[in-house]
Coordinates of C-alpha atoms in Angstrom, one line a residue:
Chain P
M99 CA -0.8 19.0 29.5
S100 CA 2.5 18.3 31.1
R101 CA 5.7 18.4 29.1
T102 CA 7.9 17.2 31.9
N103 CA 7.7 13.7 30.6
L104 CA 9.8 14.7 27.6
R105 CA 12.8 15.8 29.5
S106 CA 15.4 13.1 29.8
G107 CA 15.9 13.6 33.5
S108 CA 12.4 12.4 34.2
R109 CA 12.7 9.2 32.2
L110 CA 14.5 7.3 34.8
P111 CA 11.4 7.1 37.1
V112 CA 9.4 5.9 34.1
F113 CA 11.8 3.0 33.6
L114 CA 11.8 2.2 37.3
V115 CA 8.0 2.1 37.2
L116 CA 8.1 -0.1 34.2
L117 CA 10.4 -2.6 35.9
I118 CA 8.2 -2.6 39.0
V119 CA 5.1 -3.1 36.9
L120 CA 6.8 -5.9 35.0
S121 CA 7.9 -7.8 38.0
G122 CA 4.6 -7.1 39.7
T123 CA 2.7 -8.7 36.8
G124 CA 5.2 -11.5 36.8
V125 CA 4.5 -12.3 40.5
L126 CA 0.7 -11.8 40.0
A127 CA 0.8 -14.3 37.1
L128 CA 2.7 -16.8 39.3
C129 CA 0.1 -16.5 42.0
T130 CA -3.1 -16.7 40.0
G131 CA -4.5 -19.5 38.0
A132 CA -6.9 -22.4 38.6
T133 CA -5.5 -22.6 42.1
F134 CA -4.4 -19.4 43.9
I135 CA -1.0 -19.6 45.5
P136 CA -0.3 -16.6 47.9
I137 CA 3.0 -14.8 47.4
R138 CA 4.4 -15.8 50.8
E139 CA 4.0 -19.5 50.1
I140 CA 5.8 -19.2 46.8
I141 CA 9.3 -19.0 48.3
S142 CA 8.7 -21.9 50.7
I143 CA 7.3 -24.0 47.8
L144 CA 10.3 -23.3 45.7
T145 CA 12.8 -24.0 48.5
S146 CA 11.0 -27.1 49.9
G147 CA 11.6 -29.3 46.9
K148 CA 10.6 -30.4 43.5
E149 CA 8.2 -33.1 44.5
S150 CA 5.2 -31.0 45.6
P151 CA 2.4 -30.5 43.0
D152 CA 2.5 -26.7 43.7
Y153 CA 6.1 -26.7 42.6
T154 CA 5.1 -28.3 39.3
I155 CA 2.3 -25.8 38.8
L156 CA 4.7 -22.9 39.5
M157 CA 7.8 -24.0 37.6
H158 CA 6.4 -26.2 34.8
I159 CA 3.1 -24.6 34.0
R160 CA 3.1 -20.9 35.0
M161 CA 6.8 -19.9 34.8
P162 CA 7.2 -21.0 31.2
R163 CA 4.1 -19.0 30.2
I164 CA 5.4 -16.0 32.0
I165 CA 8.8 -16.2 30.3
L166 CA 7.2 -16.7 26.9
G167 CA 4.8 -13.8 27.6
F168 CA 7.9 -11.7 28.4
A169 CA 9.6 -12.7 25.2
V170 CA 6.6 -12.5 22.8
G171 CA 5.2 -9.3 24.3
G172 CA 8.6 -7.6 24.3
S173 CA 9.4 -8.8 20.7
L174 CA 6.0 -7.8 19.2
S175 CA 6.1 -4.4 20.9
L176 CA 9.7 -3.8 20.0
A177 CA 9.1 -4.8 16.4
G178 CA 6.1 -2.4 16.3
A179 CA 8.2 0.4 17.6
L180 CA 10.9 -0.3 15.1
L181 CA 8.6 -0.5 12.1
Q182 CA 6.6 2.6 13.2
G183 CA 9.8 4.5 13.4
M184 CA 11.1 3.2 10.1
F185 CA 7.9 3.7 8.1
R186 CA 7.1 7.0 10.0
N187 CA 3.6 5.7 10.1
P188 CA 1.8 5.2 13.4
L189 CA -0.5 2.6 12.0
V190 CA 2.1 0.1 11.1
E191 CA 2.4 -3.0 13.3
P192 CA 4.4 -6.2 13.0
Y193 CA 1.6 -7.9 11.2
T194 CA 1.2 -5.2 8.6
L195 CA 4.0 -6.6 6.5
G196 CA 2.2 -9.8 5.9
I197 CA 4.4 -11.8 8.3
S198 CA 1.5 -13.2 10.3
G199 CA -0.3 -14.1 7.1
G200 CA 2.6 -16.1 5.9
A201 CA 2.9 -17.8 9.3
S202 CA -0.8 -18.7 9.4
L203 CA -0.6 -20.1 6.0
G204 CA 2.5 -22.2 6.9
V205 CA 0.7 -23.6 10.0
A206 CA -2.6 -24.2 8.1
L207 CA -0.6 -26.2 5.5
N208 CA 1.1 -28.1 8.2
I209 CA -2.2 -29.1 9.8
L210 CA -3.8 -30.0 6.5
F211 CA -0.9 -32.1 5.2
K212 CA -0.2 -33.5 8.7
W213 CA 3.5 -32.6 8.7
Y214 CA 3.2 -32.7 12.5
A215 CA 2.6 -36.5 12.2
V216 CA 6.0 -36.8 10.5
I217 CA 8.3 -34.5 12.6
G218 CA 6.2 -34.0 15.8
T219 CA 4.7 -30.9 17.3
I220 CA 7.8 -28.9 16.4
A221 CA 6.2 -28.8 13.0
Y222 CA 3.9 -26.0 14.1
P223 CA 6.5 -23.4 15.0
V224 CA 8.7 -24.5 12.2
S225 CA 6.0 -24.3 9.5
G226 CA 4.9 -20.9 10.9
F227 CA 8.4 -19.6 10.9
I228 CA 9.1 -20.8 7.3
G229 CA 5.8 -19.2 6.2
A230 CA 6.9 -15.9 7.9
L231 CA 10.3 -16.1 6.3
M232 CA 8.9 -16.7 2.8
V233 CA 6.7 -13.6 3.0
M234 CA 9.5 -11.6 4.4
F235 CA 11.9 -12.5 1.5
F236 CA 9.1 -12.0 -1.0
V237 CA 8.3 -8.5 0.2
Y238 CA 11.9 -7.6 0.6
G239 CA 13.0 -9.1 -2.7
L240 CA 10.3 -7.3 -4.5
S241 CA 11.4 -4.0 -3.0
V242 CA 15.1 -4.6 -3.9
R243 CA 14.5 -5.8 -7.4
Q244 CA 12.3 -2.7 -8.2
Q245 CA 14.8 -0.1 -7.2
R246 CA 12.2 2.7 -7.1
L247 CA 9.8 1.0 -4.8
G248 CA 9.1 3.4 -2.0
L249 CA 8.3 2.7 1.6
R250 CA 4.6 3.1 0.9
D251 CA 4.7 0.5 -1.8
I252 CA 6.4 -2.0 0.5
L253 CA 3.7 -1.3 3.0
L254 CA 0.9 -1.8 0.5
I255 CA 2.5 -5.0 -0.8
G256 CA 2.7 -6.2 2.8
V257 CA -1.0 -5.5 3.4
M258 CA -1.9 -7.2 0.1
V259 CA 0.2 -10.3 0.9
S260 CA -1.5 -10.4 4.3
F261 CA -4.9 -10.4 2.6
I262 CA -3.9 -13.0 0.1
A263 CA -2.5 -15.3 2.8
S264 CA -5.5 -14.9 5.0
S265 CA -7.8 -15.7 2.0
V266 CA -5.8 -18.8 1.2
V267 CA -6.1 -19.8 4.9
M268 CA -9.8 -19.3 4.6
L269 CA -9.9 -21.4 1.5
L270 CA -7.9 -24.2 3.2
M271 CA -10.3 -24.0 6.2
A272 CA -13.3 -24.2 3.9
I273 CA -12.1 -27.5 2.4
S274 CA -10.6 -29.0 5.5
K275 CA -12.1 -31.5 7.9
S276 CA -13.6 -30.3 11.2
E277 CA -10.9 -31.6 13.5
D278 CA -8.2 -29.8 11.3
L279 CA -10.4 -26.7 11.3
H280 CA -10.3 -26.6 15.1
G281 CA -6.5 -26.9 15.1
I282 CA -6.1 -24.0 12.6
I283 CA -8.5 -21.7 14.4
F284 CA -6.9 -22.5 17.7
W285 CA -3.5 -21.7 16.4
I286 CA -4.5 -18.5 14.7
M287 CA -6.1 -17.1 17.8
G288 CA -2.8 -17.3 19.6
S289 CA -1.8 -18.7 22.9
L290 CA 1.2 -18.7 25.2
D291 CA 0.7 -22.4 26.0
E292 CA 4.0 -23.8 24.6
P293 CA 5.2 -27.2 25.9
N294 CA 8.6 -27.1 24.2
L295 CA 11.0 -25.4 26.7
T296 CA 13.8 -25.1 24.1
L297 CA 11.5 -23.0 21.9
I298 CA 10.8 -20.8 24.9
Y299 CA 14.5 -20.3 25.5
I300 CA 15.1 -19.5 21.8
A301 CA 12.3 -16.9 21.9
V302 CA 13.7 -15.3 25.0
G303 CA 17.2 -15.3 23.5
V304 CA 16.1 -13.8 20.2
S305 CA 13.9 -11.2 21.9
L306 CA 16.7 -10.0 24.2
G307 CA 19.3 -10.1 21.4
G308 CA 16.9 -8.2 19.2
L309 CA 16.5 -5.6 21.9
L310 CA 20.2 -5.2 22.2
I311 CA 20.9 -5.0 18.5
S312 CA 18.0 -2.6 17.9
H313 CA 19.7 0.0 20.1
L314 CA 22.4 0.3 17.5
F315 CA 19.7 1.9 15.4
C316 CA 18.3 4.4 17.9
L317 CA 20.0 7.4 16.4
P318 CA 19.3 6.5 12.8
L319 CA 15.7 6.0 13.8
N320 CA 15.6 9.4 15.5
A321 CA 17.2 10.9 12.3
L322 CA 14.6 9.2 10.2
S323 CA 11.9 11.1 12.0
L324 CA 13.1 14.1 9.9
G325 CA 12.2 12.1 6.8
E326 CA 14.4 10.2 4.4
E327 CA 16.3 13.1 3.0
G328 CA 16.6 14.7 6.4
A329 CA 18.2 11.6 7.7
R330 CA 20.6 11.4 4.8
H331 CA 21.6 15.0 5.4
L332 CA 22.6 13.9 8.9
G333 CA 24.9 11.3 7.4
I334 CA 22.6 8.3 7.9
Q335 CA 22.8 5.4 5.4
V336 CA 19.1 5.1 5.0
E337 CA 19.1 1.9 2.8
S338 CA 21.2 -0.2 5.1
T339 CA 19.4 1.0 8.2
R340 CA 16.1 0.1 6.6
R341 CA 17.4 -3.3 5.5
W342 CA 18.6 -4.1 9.1
L343 CA 15.4 -2.9 10.7
F344 CA 13.3 -4.8 8.3
F345 CA 15.1 -8.1 9.0
L346 CA 15.2 -7.4 12.8
A347 CA 11.5 -6.7 13.0
S348 CA 10.7 -9.6 10.7
L349 CA 12.8 -12.0 12.8
L350 CA 11.2 -10.8 16.1
T351 CA 7.7 -11.1 14.6
G352 CA 8.2 -14.3 12.8
L353 CA 9.5 -16.1 15.9
S354 CA 6.8 -14.7 18.1
V355 CA 4.1 -15.7 15.6
S356 CA 5.5 -19.2 15.2
V357 CA 5.7 -19.8 18.9
A358 CA 2.6 -18.1 20.1
G359 CA 0.3 -17.7 17.1
I360 CA -1.2 -14.4 16.2
I361 CA -1.5 -12.1 19.1
G362 CA -2.7 -8.8 17.8
F363 CA -2.6 -5.3 19.1
V364 CA 0.5 -5.5 21.3
G365 CA 2.8 -4.3 18.5
L366 CA 0.4 -1.5 17.6
V367 CA -0.8 -0.1 20.9
V368 CA 2.1 -0.5 23.2
P369 CA 4.6 1.6 21.2
H370 CA 2.0 4.2 20.8
F371 CA 1.3 4.3 24.5
M372 CA 5.0 4.5 25.3
R373 CA 5.5 7.3 22.8
M374 CA 3.0 9.3 24.9
V375 CA 4.9 8.5 28.1
V376 CA 8.6 8.7 27.2
G377 CA 8.3 10.8 24.0
P378 CA 9.5 9.9 20.4
D379 CA 13.2 9.5 21.2
H380 CA 14.0 5.9 20.2
R381 CA 16.8 5.7 22.8
F382 CA 14.0 5.4 25.4
L383 CA 11.2 4.3 23.3
L384 CA 12.6 0.9 22.3
S385 CA 13.4 -0.5 25.7
G386 CA 10.3 1.2 27.1
S387 CA 8.2 -0.5 24.5
F388 CA 9.8 -3.8 25.2
L389 CA 9.3 -3.7 28.9
A390 CA 5.7 -2.4 28.6
G391 CA 4.9 -5.0 26.0
A392 CA 6.2 -7.8 28.1
A393 CA 4.2 -6.7 31.1
F394 CA 1.1 -6.1 29.1
L395 CA 1.1 -9.5 27.5
I396 CA 1.9 -11.3 30.8
L397 CA -1.1 -9.5 32.4
C398 CA -3.4 -10.3 29.5
D399 CA -2.4 -13.9 29.6
T400 CA -3.1 -14.1 33.3
L401 CA -6.5 -12.7 32.7
A402 CA -7.1 -15.0 29.7
R403 CA -6.5 -18.1 31.8
T404 CA -8.4 -16.9 34.9
I405 CA -11.5 -15.1 33.7
I406 CA -13.4 -18.3 32.6
S407 CA -11.2 -20.7 34.5
P408 CA -10.7 -23.7 34.1
L409 CA -11.4 -22.8 30.5
E410 CA -9.0 -20.5 28.7
L411 CA -9.7 -17.5 26.5
P412 CA -7.4 -16.9 23.5
V413 CA -4.9 -14.3 24.7
G414 CA -5.3 -12.3 21.5
V415 CA -8.9 -11.6 22.4
V416 CA -7.9 -10.1 25.8
T417 CA -5.1 -8.0 24.3
G418 CA -7.5 -6.7 21.7
I419 CA -10.2 -5.8 24.2
I420 CA -8.1 -4.3 26.9
G421 CA -5.5 -2.7 24.7
G422 CA -8.2 -1.1 22.5
I423 CA -10.2 0.3 25.4
V424 CA -7.1 1.6 27.3
F425 CA -5.8 3.2 24.1
V426 CA -9.0 4.9 23.1
Y427 CA -9.2 6.2 26.7
A428 CA -5.7 7.5 26.7
L429 CA -6.2 9.2 23.3
T430 CA -9.2 11.1 24.5
R431 CA -7.4 12.2 27.6
K432 CA -4.2 13.5 26.0
Q433 CA -3.3 15.2 22.8
V434 CA -1.1 12.8 20.9
V435 CA 0.9 13.6 17.9
L436 CA 3.3 11.1 16.4
Chain R
M229 CA 37.0 36.3 -1.2
S230 CA 39.3 33.3 -0.9
K231 CA 39.2 30.2 -3.0
A232 CA 36.0 28.3 -3.8
L233 CA 34.5 26.2 -1.1
L234 CA 32.0 24.5 -3.4
E235 CA 32.6 23.8 -7.0
I236 CA 29.9 22.4 -9.3
K237 CA 31.6 21.3 -12.5
R238 CA 29.5 20.7 -15.6
L239 CA 26.8 18.9 -13.6
S240 CA 24.0 17.1 -15.2
C241 CA 21.5 15.0 -13.2
G242 CA 17.9 13.9 -13.1
Y243 CA 15.4 11.3 -12.0
G244 CA 14.8 8.1 -13.8
D245 CA 15.2 8.7 -17.5
K246 CA 14.4 12.4 -17.1
T247 CA 17.3 14.8 -17.1
I248 CA 16.5 17.9 -15.0
L249 CA 19.8 19.8 -14.8
R250 CA 22.1 20.2 -17.8
D251 CA 25.7 21.3 -17.7
I252 CA 25.6 23.5 -14.6
S253 CA 28.8 25.0 -13.4
L254 CA 29.1 27.2 -10.3
A255 CA 31.8 28.0 -7.8
V256 CA 30.7 29.3 -4.4
D257 CA 33.5 31.1 -2.6
T258 CA 34.1 30.8 1.1
E259 CA 31.8 33.2 3.0
E260 CA 29.7 34.0 0.1
I261 CA 25.9 34.0 -0.2
V262 CA 24.7 32.6 -3.5
T263 CA 21.0 32.3 -4.3
I264 CA 19.5 30.2 -7.0
I265 CA 16.5 31.7 -8.7
G266 CA 14.2 30.5 -11.5
P267 CA 10.7 29.6 -12.2
N268 CA 8.9 26.5 -10.7
G269 CA 10.3 23.3 -12.2
S270 CA 13.5 24.9 -13.3
G271 CA 15.7 22.6 -11.2
K272 CA 16.5 24.8 -8.2
T273 CA 15.7 22.2 -5.6
T274 CA 17.3 19.5 -7.7
L275 CA 20.5 21.4 -7.7
L276 CA 20.5 21.6 -3.9
R277 CA 19.8 17.8 -3.8
A278 CA 22.7 17.2 -6.0
V279 CA 25.0 19.3 -3.8
S280 CA 23.7 17.5 -0.7
R281 CA 24.3 14.1 -2.4
I282 CA 20.7 13.0 -2.3
L283 CA 20.9 12.8 -6.1
A284 CA 24.0 11.4 -7.8
P285 CA 25.3 13.3 -10.8
R286 CA 24.9 11.8 -14.3
E287 CA 27.8 13.8 -15.5
G288 CA 30.2 16.2 -13.9
K289 CA 31.0 16.5 -10.2
V290 CA 30.5 18.4 -7.1
L291 CA 33.6 19.3 -5.1
L292 CA 33.7 20.5 -1.6
S293 CA 37.0 22.1 -0.7
G294 CA 38.4 20.3 -3.7
V295 CA 37.1 16.8 -2.7
D296 CA 34.4 15.0 -4.7
I297 CA 31.4 14.8 -2.3
N298 CA 30.3 11.5 -3.8
K299 CA 33.6 10.0 -2.5
M300 CA 33.2 11.2 1.0
T301 CA 31.6 9.1 3.8
P302 CA 28.1 10.3 4.6
E303 CA 29.1 11.3 8.1
K304 CA 32.0 13.4 6.8
L305 CA 29.8 15.2 4.4
A306 CA 27.2 15.8 7.1
R307 CA 29.8 17.5 9.3
Q308 CA 30.5 20.0 6.5
I309 CA 27.2 20.6 4.8
A310 CA 23.9 21.1 6.6
V311 CA 20.5 21.4 4.8
V312 CA 17.3 23.2 5.7
G313 CA 14.8 21.5 3.4
Q314 CA 11.4 22.7 2.3
F315 CA 9.3 20.1 4.0
R316 CA 8.9 19.5 7.7
E317 CA 7.9 16.1 9.2
P318 CA 5.4 16.6 12.0
V319 CA 7.2 15.1 15.0
A320 CA 6.2 15.4 18.6
M321 CA 9.7 16.0 19.9
T322 CA 10.8 19.1 21.7
V323 CA 12.8 21.9 20.0
K324 CA 15.8 21.0 22.1
E325 CA 15.6 17.3 21.1
Y326 CA 15.1 18.4 17.5
V327 CA 18.2 20.7 17.5
L328 CA 20.3 17.9 19.1
L329 CA 19.5 15.7 16.1
G330 CA 22.0 17.9 14.3
R331 CA 24.8 16.5 16.4
I332 CA 24.2 12.9 15.1
P333 CA 27.0 13.1 12.5
F334 CA 29.5 13.7 15.3
Y335 CA 28.5 10.7 17.5
T336 CA 31.1 8.0 17.7
R337 CA 30.2 4.4 16.6
F338 CA 28.7 3.2 19.9
Q339 CA 27.9 6.5 21.4
F340 CA 24.4 6.6 22.8
I341 CA 24.0 9.8 24.8
E342 CA 25.0 13.3 23.7
T343 CA 28.0 14.9 25.3
D344 CA 28.0 18.1 27.3
R345 CA 29.6 19.8 24.2
D346 CA 26.7 18.6 22.1
R347 CA 24.2 20.1 24.5
A348 CA 26.1 23.3 24.8
L349 CA 26.2 23.7 21.0
A350 CA 22.5 23.0 20.7
D351 CA 21.9 25.5 23.4
R352 CA 24.0 28.1 21.7
Y353 CA 22.3 27.8 18.4
I354 CA 18.8 27.8 20.0
R355 CA 19.7 31.1 21.6
L356 CA 21.4 32.4 18.4
T357 CA 18.3 31.8 16.3
G358 CA 16.1 33.4 19.0
I359 CA 13.9 30.5 19.9
A360 CA 15.1 30.0 23.4
E361 CA 11.6 30.7 24.8
C362 CA 10.2 27.7 23.1
E363 CA 13.0 25.2 23.5
N364 CA 10.8 22.9 25.6
K365 CA 7.8 23.2 23.3
R366 CA 7.0 20.4 20.9
L367 CA 7.5 21.0 17.2
N368 CA 3.9 20.7 16.4
E369 CA 3.1 23.6 18.8
L370 CA 5.4 26.1 16.9
S371 CA 4.4 28.7 14.4
G372 CA 5.7 28.4 10.8
G373 CA 8.3 31.1 11.5
Q374 CA 9.5 29.4 14.8
M375 CA 9.6 26.1 13.0
Q376 CA 11.9 27.5 10.3
L377 CA 14.2 29.0 12.9
A378 CA 14.3 25.7 14.7
A379 CA 15.2 24.0 11.5
I380 CA 18.1 26.5 11.0
A381 CA 19.2 25.9 14.6
R382 CA 19.2 22.2 13.9
A383 CA 21.3 22.7 10.8
L384 CA 23.7 25.0 12.6
A385 CA 24.2 22.3 15.3
Q386 CA 26.0 20.4 12.5
E387 CA 28.5 23.2 12.5
P388 CA 28.6 23.3 8.8
K389 CA 30.9 25.2 6.5
L390 CA 28.2 25.3 3.9
L391 CA 24.6 25.8 4.6
L392 CA 22.0 24.9 2.0
L393 CA 18.5 26.3 2.3
D394 CA 15.5 25.5 0.1
E395 CA 13.1 28.4 0.1
P396 CA 13.7 29.4 3.8
T397 CA 11.1 32.2 3.5
A398 CA 8.2 30.2 1.9
H399 CA 4.8 30.7 3.5
L400 CA 6.2 33.2 6.0
D401 CA 5.0 36.8 6.7
I402 CA 7.3 39.7 6.0
T403 CA 8.4 39.9 9.6
H404 CA 9.7 36.4 9.5
Q405 CA 11.0 36.6 6.0
T406 CA 13.4 39.4 7.0
R407 CA 14.1 37.9 10.3
I408 CA 15.2 34.6 8.7
L409 CA 17.2 36.3 6.0
D410 CA 18.8 38.8 8.4
L411 CA 19.8 35.8 10.5
I412 CA 21.3 34.0 7.5
R413 CA 23.3 37.1 6.7
R414 CA 24.5 37.4 10.3
L415 CA 25.5 33.7 10.3
N416 CA 27.4 34.4 7.1
R417 CA 29.2 37.4 8.5
E418 CA 29.8 36.3 12.1
L419 CA 30.3 32.6 11.8
S420 CA 31.7 32.7 8.3
I421 CA 29.2 30.2 7.0
T422 CA 28.9 29.9 3.3
V423 CA 25.3 29.9 2.0
L424 CA 23.8 28.4 -1.1
M425 CA 20.0 28.8 -1.1
V426 CA 16.9 28.8 -3.3
L427 CA 14.6 31.7 -3.1
H428 CA 11.4 32.4 -5.0
D429 CA 11.2 36.1 -4.1
L430 CA 13.5 37.9 -6.6
N431 CA 13.6 41.0 -4.5
L432 CA 14.7 39.2 -1.3
A433 CA 17.3 37.3 -3.4
S434 CA 18.5 40.6 -4.8
E435 CA 18.8 42.2 -1.3
Y436 CA 20.5 39.4 0.5
S437 CA 22.8 37.6 -1.9
H438 CA 26.3 38.3 -3.1
R439 CA 25.6 36.5 -6.3
L440 CA 22.6 35.1 -8.1
M441 CA 22.3 32.1 -10.4
L442 CA 19.3 32.2 -12.7
L443 CA 18.0 28.8 -14.0
K444 CA 15.6 28.1 -16.7
E445 CA 14.5 24.5 -17.6
G446 CA 17.5 23.1 -15.9
Q447 CA 20.0 25.3 -17.6
Q448 CA 22.0 28.2 -16.4
V449 CA 20.8 31.5 -17.9
A450 CA 22.9 34.0 -15.9
C451 CA 25.1 34.1 -12.9
G452 CA 26.6 37.1 -11.3
K453 CA 25.9 40.0 -9.0
P454 CA 22.2 40.9 -8.6
G455 CA 22.6 43.9 -10.8
Q456 CA 24.0 41.8 -13.6
V457 CA 21.4 39.0 -13.4
L458 CA 18.2 40.8 -12.6
T459 CA 17.7 42.8 -15.8
Y460 CA 14.2 43.1 -17.1
K461 CA 15.2 41.2 -20.2
A462 CA 16.6 38.2 -18.4
V463 CA 13.6 38.1 -16.0
E464 CA 11.0 38.5 -18.7
E465 CA 12.6 35.9 -20.8
V466 CA 13.0 33.3 -18.1
Y467 CA 9.7 33.9 -16.3
D468 CA 7.7 34.8 -19.4
T469 CA 6.1 37.7 -17.5
T470 CA 6.3 41.4 -18.0
V471 CA 8.2 43.2 -15.3
L472 CA 9.8 46.5 -14.5
V473 CA 13.1 46.6 -12.8
D474 CA 14.1 49.6 -10.7
K475 CA 16.6 50.2 -7.9
N476 CA 15.9 49.9 -4.3
P477 CA 16.7 53.4 -3.1
L478 CA 18.2 52.2 0.1
S479 CA 20.5 49.4 -1.1
G480 CA 20.9 50.4 -4.7
R481 CA 20.1 46.8 -5.7
P482 CA 17.7 45.9 -8.4
H483 CA 14.0 45.6 -7.4
V484 CA 11.6 43.8 -9.7
F485 CA 8.0 45.1 -10.1
L486 CA 5.3 43.1 -11.7
V487 CA 3.3 44.7 -14.5
T488 CA -0.4 43.7 -14.7
E489 CA -2.1 43.1 -17.9
E490 CA -4.0 46.3 -17.6
Q491 CA -1.0 48.5 -16.9
Q492 CA 0.7 46.9 -19.8
R493 CA -2.2 47.9 -22.2
V494 CA -2.4 51.4 -20.9
S495 CA 1.3 52.0 -21.2
D496 CA 1.3 50.5 -24.7
I497 CA -1.5 52.9 -25.8
L498 CA 0.0 55.9 -24.3
G499 CA 3.4 54.9 -25.5
V500 CA 4.8 55.3 -22.1
G501 CA 7.8 53.1 -21.4
R502 CA 7.8 51.1 -18.2
Q503 CA 11.4 51.9 -18.2
A504 CA 12.9 53.1 -15.0
S505 CA 16.6 53.3 -14.4
G506 CA 17.3 52.0 -17.9
V507 CA 14.6 49.4 -18.1
R508 CA 12.7 49.0 -21.3
P509 CA 9.4 47.3 -21.8
N510 CA 9.3 44.0 -23.5
T511 CA 7.3 44.5 -26.7
Q512 CA 7.8 41.1 -28.2
P513 CA 4.8 38.9 -28.5
K514 CA 4.7 36.1 -26.0
A515 CA 5.6 32.7 -27.2

C-alpha cells in the first residue's frame, strides 16, 4: 500500500489529472450522441457559424447538458464531502437528510395539482426546491428547538423524513392518473435534460459559489475529525460551523435535485473515492470531490444517452451501476479507513 | 512556585438538571503538576471539561492567568490550553497531518496552508515525543502507546501554557505508562508547561504529581501533596475498599496496596494490623 498519496507534494499531480479527466469527459460528451461529431470538426463547426444543424446540436443540446452535469455532479459530490465530514459518518450522503424526499414530494404535488399549467415548466424546479427547503427547515428547526438533539438524532430524523416523504409520494402515485404517474416517475429518476438555460446558469453559479464558500470551512472540518470536543479544544465554534455547513449542503443538494431530479450515488461514492486518493484533508478533499463528481456525472450522462440511443437511460441508473461497481472494486483493492 | 496560572473558584457544574461537581476550588500554580484522582463517576473528567470550556459553570468561575475563560474567544483559549482527551476518533490521516491540526488556533482568518513555522513546530514535537519514525504512518496503523504520544504531540503543537490530560495512561502497558508520564514530567520541567491531569492509578499519581486532588461524588475530599492526600483513611473512605499505604522506598512517596478479602480475614483473625509506616487497618463495617 502506498502512502505517498497522502503527502501534500504529490497532490498537485492528482489535481492536474482530475482537470485533464474533467476536460476529457467534457470533450467526449460533446463528440458523442445520436450523431458522432469528431473532435477536429468541432472547432470548424463552432467557428463556421450558428446556422448549421451541428452547431445547434453542440451548443444547444450537448453543451447545456455538460454544463449542468458539471454543476450538479460537483454540487452533489461537494455536499456529500461536507456532510460526511460534518457528521463524521462515511455513509451520509446529500439525500440522507431527507432533502430529496422533500423535493420529490414537492414535484409530485406540482404534477398532481397541475401547478405547471399555471406558471409553466418552471413549476418543476420551483416546487422541488420549495419541498427541499421545507424539509431542511423542518429538520434544522427541530434540532435547534431541542437543544440537546445530537448529530445522530438529526441524521435519524433526516432518514425518517426521507421515508415519510417517499411514502407520501408513493401514496400520491397510487391515486394519480397514469399520465401524471409517468411524469412523477420520470422526474424522480433524474435527468440532466433541462431546457431552461437560466436555471442551468443558476445551478453553475450556486455550485461554484458553494465550492468557494466551503473552503472557509476546511480547517474546521479537519478539526472536526477529532470529534466535537477535540474541535472545540482547537478553538473551533462547532455550532456555527455546523449550521453553515448544513445550509450550504442543503442549498447545493436542493438546487441539484430541483433541476436534475434525484441522481443517487454521486454524493456518496465520489467523496469516498477521493478520500482514498487525496486523503482526509478537506483542503484537498473538497475541490477534489467537486472536480471528480463533475467528471463522473458528465461521463455517466454521456453513457446514459448513448447506450440505447436514440432512447435515453435515466442517468441515476448509470451512476448507480457504474459507481457501485467501481467503488466495490476499489474497496477490495485497497484498505480504506475513514 | 509563582502565582496561580489556573484558578477554579467555587465551581459547580453538571449536565441537564444533574449537578456533577459541587463547590470545587483549586489553584494550579505555574509549572506545577496537579492530578485529580477519585472513583469512577466522581467528576474528574467533568472537571477537565469545565476547565477546557466544554461545559459552562453553573456557579463559580474558572480563571486562566486571572481572566475568566468563558469570556475569552475560543481561539485565544486554544492557544493557552491544550487537551489530550480520553477518546480517539479513528481517522486515516498521517501522524504529521494530525499533529499539524494543533496549529489551527494560530491560523489567521483566511489562511489556508500552514506556514514553515507551523511545520517546524509540528516536527519538533513529533521528535520530542519520540514518534518520528512513524510520522508518515496513518493514525489507524499506530499502537495504543504511539497514538497517545501522537495526541500529546498534537496538544504540544498548540504551544499551551496549560496541558490537560484525561487518563493519559489508560489501557497502556507499564512501559508506555512510565514513558508517557516521564514525558509529561520532562515537558513540565523543560518547557515549563503546567499540567492538570486525571489518573486512575493512585501510585502513578503519587509518583508524578506535585499535588493531588481527591474527588468523591463531585466534591473535593482532600487536596495537597501526595503524602497528605493518600492516607489509608482517605482512600478507604473515598473508594470504599480496604487498602494498605506504604512508602515507595525510592521516592519516599506513598504507595497504595490493595488488600484482598482473604488477606483481610486472615489479618483480622490473627490480629495483625495491615499497618505499615503508620497505616492502620480500617475496621469499620462497610456502608
